[in-house]
Coordinates of C-alpha atoms and ligand atoms in Angstrom, one line a residue:
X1 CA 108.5 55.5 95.1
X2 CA 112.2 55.0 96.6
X3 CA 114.9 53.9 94.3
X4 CA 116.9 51.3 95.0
X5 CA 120.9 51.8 93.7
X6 CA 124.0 50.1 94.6
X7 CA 127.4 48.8 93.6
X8 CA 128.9 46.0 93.0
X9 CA 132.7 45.4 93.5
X10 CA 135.9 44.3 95.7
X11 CA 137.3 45.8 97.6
X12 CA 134.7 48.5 97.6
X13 CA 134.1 49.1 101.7
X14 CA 135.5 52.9 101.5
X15 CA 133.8 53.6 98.3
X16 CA 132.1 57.8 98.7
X17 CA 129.5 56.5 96.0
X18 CA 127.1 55.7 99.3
X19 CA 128.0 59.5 100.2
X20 CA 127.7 61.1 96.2
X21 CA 124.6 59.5 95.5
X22 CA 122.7 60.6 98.2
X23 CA 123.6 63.8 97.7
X24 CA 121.9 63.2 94.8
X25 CA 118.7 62.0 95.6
X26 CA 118.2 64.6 98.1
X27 CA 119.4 67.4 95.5
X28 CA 116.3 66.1 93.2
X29 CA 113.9 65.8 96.1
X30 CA 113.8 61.8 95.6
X31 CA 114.0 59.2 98.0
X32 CA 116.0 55.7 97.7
X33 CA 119.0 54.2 99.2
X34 CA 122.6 53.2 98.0
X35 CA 123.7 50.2 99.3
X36 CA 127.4 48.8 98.5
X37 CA 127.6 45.0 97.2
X38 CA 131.1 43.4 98.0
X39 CA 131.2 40.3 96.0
X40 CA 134.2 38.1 96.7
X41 CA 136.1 37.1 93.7
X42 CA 136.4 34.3 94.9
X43 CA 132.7 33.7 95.0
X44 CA 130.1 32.5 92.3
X45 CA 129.1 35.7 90.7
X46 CA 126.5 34.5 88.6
X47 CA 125.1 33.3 91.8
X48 CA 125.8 37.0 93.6
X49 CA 123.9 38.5 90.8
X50 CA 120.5 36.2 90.9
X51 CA 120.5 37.8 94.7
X52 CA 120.4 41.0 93.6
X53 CA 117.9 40.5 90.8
X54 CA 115.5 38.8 93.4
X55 CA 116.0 42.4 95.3
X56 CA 114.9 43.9 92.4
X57 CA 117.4 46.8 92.3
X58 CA 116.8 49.9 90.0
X59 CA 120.2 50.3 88.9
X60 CA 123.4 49.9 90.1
X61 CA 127.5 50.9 89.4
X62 CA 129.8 48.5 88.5
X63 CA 133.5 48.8 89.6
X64 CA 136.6 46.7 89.6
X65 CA 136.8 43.4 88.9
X66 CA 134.1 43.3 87.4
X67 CA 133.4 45.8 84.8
X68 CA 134.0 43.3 82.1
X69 CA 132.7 40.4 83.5
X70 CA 129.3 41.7 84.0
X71 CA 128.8 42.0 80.5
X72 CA 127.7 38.9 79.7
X73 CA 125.4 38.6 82.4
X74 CA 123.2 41.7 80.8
X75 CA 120.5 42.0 77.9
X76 CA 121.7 44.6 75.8
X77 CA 124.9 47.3 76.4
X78 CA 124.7 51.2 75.0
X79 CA 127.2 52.1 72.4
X80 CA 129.6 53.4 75.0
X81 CA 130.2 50.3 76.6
X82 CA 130.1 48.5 74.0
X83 CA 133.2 50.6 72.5
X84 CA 134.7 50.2 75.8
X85 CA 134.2 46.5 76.7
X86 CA 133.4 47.3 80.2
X87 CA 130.5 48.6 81.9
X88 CA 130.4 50.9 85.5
X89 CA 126.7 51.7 85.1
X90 CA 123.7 49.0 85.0
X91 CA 119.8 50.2 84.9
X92 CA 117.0 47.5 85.7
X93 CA 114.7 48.8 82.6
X94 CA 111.1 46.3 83.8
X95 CA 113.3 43.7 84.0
X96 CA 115.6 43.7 81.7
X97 CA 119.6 44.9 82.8
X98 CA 120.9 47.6 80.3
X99 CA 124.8 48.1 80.8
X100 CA 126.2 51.9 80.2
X101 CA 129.5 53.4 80.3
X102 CA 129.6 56.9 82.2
X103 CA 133.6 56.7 82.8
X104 CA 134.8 59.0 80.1
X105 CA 131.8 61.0 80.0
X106 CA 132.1 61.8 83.4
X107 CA 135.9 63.2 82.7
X108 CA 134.8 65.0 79.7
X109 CA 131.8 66.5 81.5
X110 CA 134.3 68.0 84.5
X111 CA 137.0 69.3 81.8
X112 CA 133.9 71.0 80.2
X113 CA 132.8 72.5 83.5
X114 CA 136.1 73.6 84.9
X115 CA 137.1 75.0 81.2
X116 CA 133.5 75.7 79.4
X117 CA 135.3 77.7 76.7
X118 CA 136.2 74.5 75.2
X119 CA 132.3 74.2 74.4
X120 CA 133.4 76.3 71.5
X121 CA 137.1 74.8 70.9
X122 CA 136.5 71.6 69.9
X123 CA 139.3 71.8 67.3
X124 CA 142.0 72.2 70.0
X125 CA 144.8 69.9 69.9
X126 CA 144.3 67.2 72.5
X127 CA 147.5 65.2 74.0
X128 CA 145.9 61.5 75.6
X129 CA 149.2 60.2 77.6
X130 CA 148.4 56.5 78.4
X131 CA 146.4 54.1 76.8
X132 CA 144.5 51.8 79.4
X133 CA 141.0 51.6 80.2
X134 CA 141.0 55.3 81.8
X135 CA 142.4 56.8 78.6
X136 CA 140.2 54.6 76.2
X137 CA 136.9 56.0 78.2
X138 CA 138.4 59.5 77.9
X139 CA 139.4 58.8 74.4
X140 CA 136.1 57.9 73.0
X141 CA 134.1 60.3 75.1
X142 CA 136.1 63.5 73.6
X143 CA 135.3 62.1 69.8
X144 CA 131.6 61.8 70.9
X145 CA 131.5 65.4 72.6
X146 CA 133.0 66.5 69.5
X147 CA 136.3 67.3 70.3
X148 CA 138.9 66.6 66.8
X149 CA 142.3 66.5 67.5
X150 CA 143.6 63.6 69.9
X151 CA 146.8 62.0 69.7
X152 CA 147.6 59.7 72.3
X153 CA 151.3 59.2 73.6
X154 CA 151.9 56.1 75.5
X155 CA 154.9 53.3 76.6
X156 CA 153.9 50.8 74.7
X157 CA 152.7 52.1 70.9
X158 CA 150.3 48.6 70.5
X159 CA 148.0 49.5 73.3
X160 CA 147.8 53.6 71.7
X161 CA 147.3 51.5 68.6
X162 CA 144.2 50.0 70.1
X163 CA 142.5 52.7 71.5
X164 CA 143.1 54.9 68.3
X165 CA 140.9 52.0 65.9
X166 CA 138.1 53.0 68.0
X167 CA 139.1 56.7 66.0
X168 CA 135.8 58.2 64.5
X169 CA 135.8 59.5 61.0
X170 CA 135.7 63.1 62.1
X171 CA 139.0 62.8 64.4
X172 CA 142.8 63.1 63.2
X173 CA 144.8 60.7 65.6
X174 CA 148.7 60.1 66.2
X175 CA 150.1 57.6 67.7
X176 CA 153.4 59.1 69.2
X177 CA 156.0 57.8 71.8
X178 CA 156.3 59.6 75.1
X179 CA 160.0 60.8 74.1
X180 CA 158.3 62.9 71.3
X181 CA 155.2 63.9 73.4
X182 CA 158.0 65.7 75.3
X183 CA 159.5 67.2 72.8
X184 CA 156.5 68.4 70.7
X185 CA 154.6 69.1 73.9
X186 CA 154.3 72.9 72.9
X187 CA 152.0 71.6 69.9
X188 CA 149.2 71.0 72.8
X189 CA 146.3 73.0 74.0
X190 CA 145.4 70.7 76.5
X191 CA 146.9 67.7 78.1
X192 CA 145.7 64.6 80.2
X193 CA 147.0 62.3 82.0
X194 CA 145.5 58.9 82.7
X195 CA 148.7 56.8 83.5
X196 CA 149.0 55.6 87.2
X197 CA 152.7 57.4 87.4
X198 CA 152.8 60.0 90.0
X199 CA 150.1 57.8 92.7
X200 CA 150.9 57.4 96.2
X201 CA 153.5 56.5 97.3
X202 CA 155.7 57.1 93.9
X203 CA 154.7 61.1 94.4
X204 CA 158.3 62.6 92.5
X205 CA 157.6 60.7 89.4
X206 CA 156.1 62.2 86.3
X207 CA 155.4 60.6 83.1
X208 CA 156.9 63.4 80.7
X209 CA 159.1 65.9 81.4
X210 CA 156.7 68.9 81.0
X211 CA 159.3 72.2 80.1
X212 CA 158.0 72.6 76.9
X213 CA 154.3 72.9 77.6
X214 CA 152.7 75.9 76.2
X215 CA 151.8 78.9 78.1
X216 CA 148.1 78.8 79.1
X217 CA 148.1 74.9 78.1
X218 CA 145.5 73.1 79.9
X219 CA 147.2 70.1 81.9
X220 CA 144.7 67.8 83.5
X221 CA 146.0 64.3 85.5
X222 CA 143.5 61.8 86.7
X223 CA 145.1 60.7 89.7
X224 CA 144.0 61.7 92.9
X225 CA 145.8 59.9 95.2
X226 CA 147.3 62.9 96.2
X227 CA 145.0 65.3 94.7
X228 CA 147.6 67.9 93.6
X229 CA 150.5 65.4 92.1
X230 CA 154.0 66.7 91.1
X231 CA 152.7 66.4 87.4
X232 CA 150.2 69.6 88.3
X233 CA 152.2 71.4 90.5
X234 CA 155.0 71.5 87.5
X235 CA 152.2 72.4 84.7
X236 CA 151.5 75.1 87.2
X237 CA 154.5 76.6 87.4
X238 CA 155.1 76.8 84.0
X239 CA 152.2 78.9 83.1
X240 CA 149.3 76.0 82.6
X241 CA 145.7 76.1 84.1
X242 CA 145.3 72.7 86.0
X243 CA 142.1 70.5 86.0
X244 CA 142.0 67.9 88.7
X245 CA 140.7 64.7 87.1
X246 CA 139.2 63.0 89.7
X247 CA 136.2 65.0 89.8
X248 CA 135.0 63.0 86.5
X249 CA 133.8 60.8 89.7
X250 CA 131.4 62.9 90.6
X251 CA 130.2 63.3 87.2
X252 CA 129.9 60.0 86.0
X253 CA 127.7 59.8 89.2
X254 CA 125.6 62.7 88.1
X255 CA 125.5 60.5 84.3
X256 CA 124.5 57.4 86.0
X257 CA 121.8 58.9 88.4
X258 CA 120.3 60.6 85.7
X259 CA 119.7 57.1 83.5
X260 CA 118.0 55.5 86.7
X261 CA 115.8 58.7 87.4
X262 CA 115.7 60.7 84.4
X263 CA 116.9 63.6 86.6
X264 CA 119.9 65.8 86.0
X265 CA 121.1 66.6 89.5
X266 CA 123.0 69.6 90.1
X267 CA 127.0 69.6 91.3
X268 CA 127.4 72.8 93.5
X269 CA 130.0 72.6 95.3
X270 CA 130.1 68.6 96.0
X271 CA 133.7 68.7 93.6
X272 CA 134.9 71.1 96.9
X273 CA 132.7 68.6 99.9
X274 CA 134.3 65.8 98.3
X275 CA 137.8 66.8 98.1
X276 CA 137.8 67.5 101.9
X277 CA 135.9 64.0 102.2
X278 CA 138.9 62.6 100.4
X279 CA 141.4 64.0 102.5
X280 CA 139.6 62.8 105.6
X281 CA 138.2 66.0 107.1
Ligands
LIG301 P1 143.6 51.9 83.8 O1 142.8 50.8 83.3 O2 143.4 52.3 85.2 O3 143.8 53.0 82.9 P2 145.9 50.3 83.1 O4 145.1 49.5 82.1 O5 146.8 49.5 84.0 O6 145.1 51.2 84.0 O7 146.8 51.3 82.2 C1 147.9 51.8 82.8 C2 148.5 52.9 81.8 O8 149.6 53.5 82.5 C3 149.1 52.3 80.6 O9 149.1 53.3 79.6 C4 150.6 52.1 81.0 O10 151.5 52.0 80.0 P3 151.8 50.7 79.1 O11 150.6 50.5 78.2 O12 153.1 50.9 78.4 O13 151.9 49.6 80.2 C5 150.8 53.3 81.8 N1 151.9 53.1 82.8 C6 151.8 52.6 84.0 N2 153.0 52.7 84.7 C7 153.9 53.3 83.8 C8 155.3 53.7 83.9 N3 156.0 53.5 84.9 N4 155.8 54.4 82.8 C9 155.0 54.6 81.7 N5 153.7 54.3 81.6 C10 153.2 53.6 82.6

């Protein structure tokens, strides 16, 4: 049998999922193809998506726009995109399209591997600094790895407010300002950050000042565009171990191949491939 896979989004034409999950499929010694969807928004996407049900797909990713709008296009959603209200992961199960969530899983998955100690730390104090999809992704998927201390510090305190009601009963949860996420920064074991601040081409900003990080902290930012942003090059230098977040791409790859073949496939040293992918060697 070959699988089928794809992705559906816009604009998506310089997407490395083509490039990830092949790796993939030839890591697990199965064969298939990955073909990349652009639907214009401007299209009818009902009409885009009864095309790729008559090419009866196996499964496919779902990126922007259109992880929320697929959802009511599917038969039944998994508990994680159902807490998240968007979907990046669809599997064709005889017929019928099942809608996952591997975002956060895939971050929580590549803080695990970079850090495994945590395995056994799940009580360390967790600082969430933003509060839109990303951080809600990452913010359930800590509770559900087990994880029980997550405040989240964010610009506007409504939209930390939010994410925190999806809080599960065996989590303690503040809502804090980023003025006092600075100054009580030294409270943290580990830190993420899922804002957009400190992207191409706004490289000098940071969304805290970071000075009174703990020694040995663990400071983790999601943006990747550039890989090393001035928010991990300070941590560094003040004694933190970094985590580059943008490898959670490779694992929620590795989550979402493994619910359309039931096969885990191994990350060797893709996280290293894809970095020099990224920056176009
Ligand atoms: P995504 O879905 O990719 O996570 P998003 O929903 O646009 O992106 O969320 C962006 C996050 O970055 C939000 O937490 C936003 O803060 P607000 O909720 O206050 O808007 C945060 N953010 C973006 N630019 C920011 C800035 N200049 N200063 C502080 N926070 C910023």
């Amino acid at each position: 049998m070959s699988y089928h896979l794809g992705l559906i989004g816009y604009p998506i034409k310089h997407s490395l999922s083509p490039w990830i999950h092949q790796q993939f499929l030839n890591q697990t010694g199965l064969k298939g193809t990955y073909d990349l969807f652009e639907f214009q928004p401007d299209q009818d996407f009902s009409n885009d998506l009864d095309q790729l049900k008559e090419k009866n797909i196996h499964g496919f990713n779902v990126t922007v726009p259109y992880k929320e709008k697929i959802i009511h296009h599917l038969d039944a959603l998994d508990h994680n995109a159902k807490a998240m209200g968007a979907v990046n992961t669809v599997y064709n199960r005889n017929g019928e399209w099942i809608g996952y969530n591997t975002d956060g899983i895939g971050y929580v998955r590549s803080l695990l591997n970079k850090f495994p100690q945590l395995e056994r730390e799940k009580e360390k104090r967790i600082l969430l600094i933003g509060a839109g999809g990303a951080a809600r992704g990452i913010y359930y998927a800590l509770m559900i790895f087990g994880f029980s201390s997550i405040d989240i510090a964010n610009r506007t305190l409504q939209s930390a407010r939010n994410i925190a009601h999806l809080r599960l009963n065996h989590v303690d949860t503040n809502v804090i300002s980023l003025q006092k996420a600075e100054t009580d920064l030294y409270e943290y074991d580990i830190i993420i950050q899922t804002t957009s601040v400190g992207m191409k081409p706004n490289i000098d900003h940071t969304i805290i000042h970071l000075s009174k990080v703990k020694t040995g902290c663990i400071v983790s930012d999601i943006v990747y565009q550039p890989i090393k942003t001035k928010f991990l090059t300070e941590a560094e230098k003040l004694g933190a171990s970094i985590h580059f977040g943008h490898t959670m791409l490779l694992y929620q790859a590795q989550a979402a191949s493994e619910i359309w073949t039931f096969k885990k496939a191994k990350l060797n040293n893709l996280d290293q491939k894809l970095e020099r992918k990224w920056r176009g060697e």
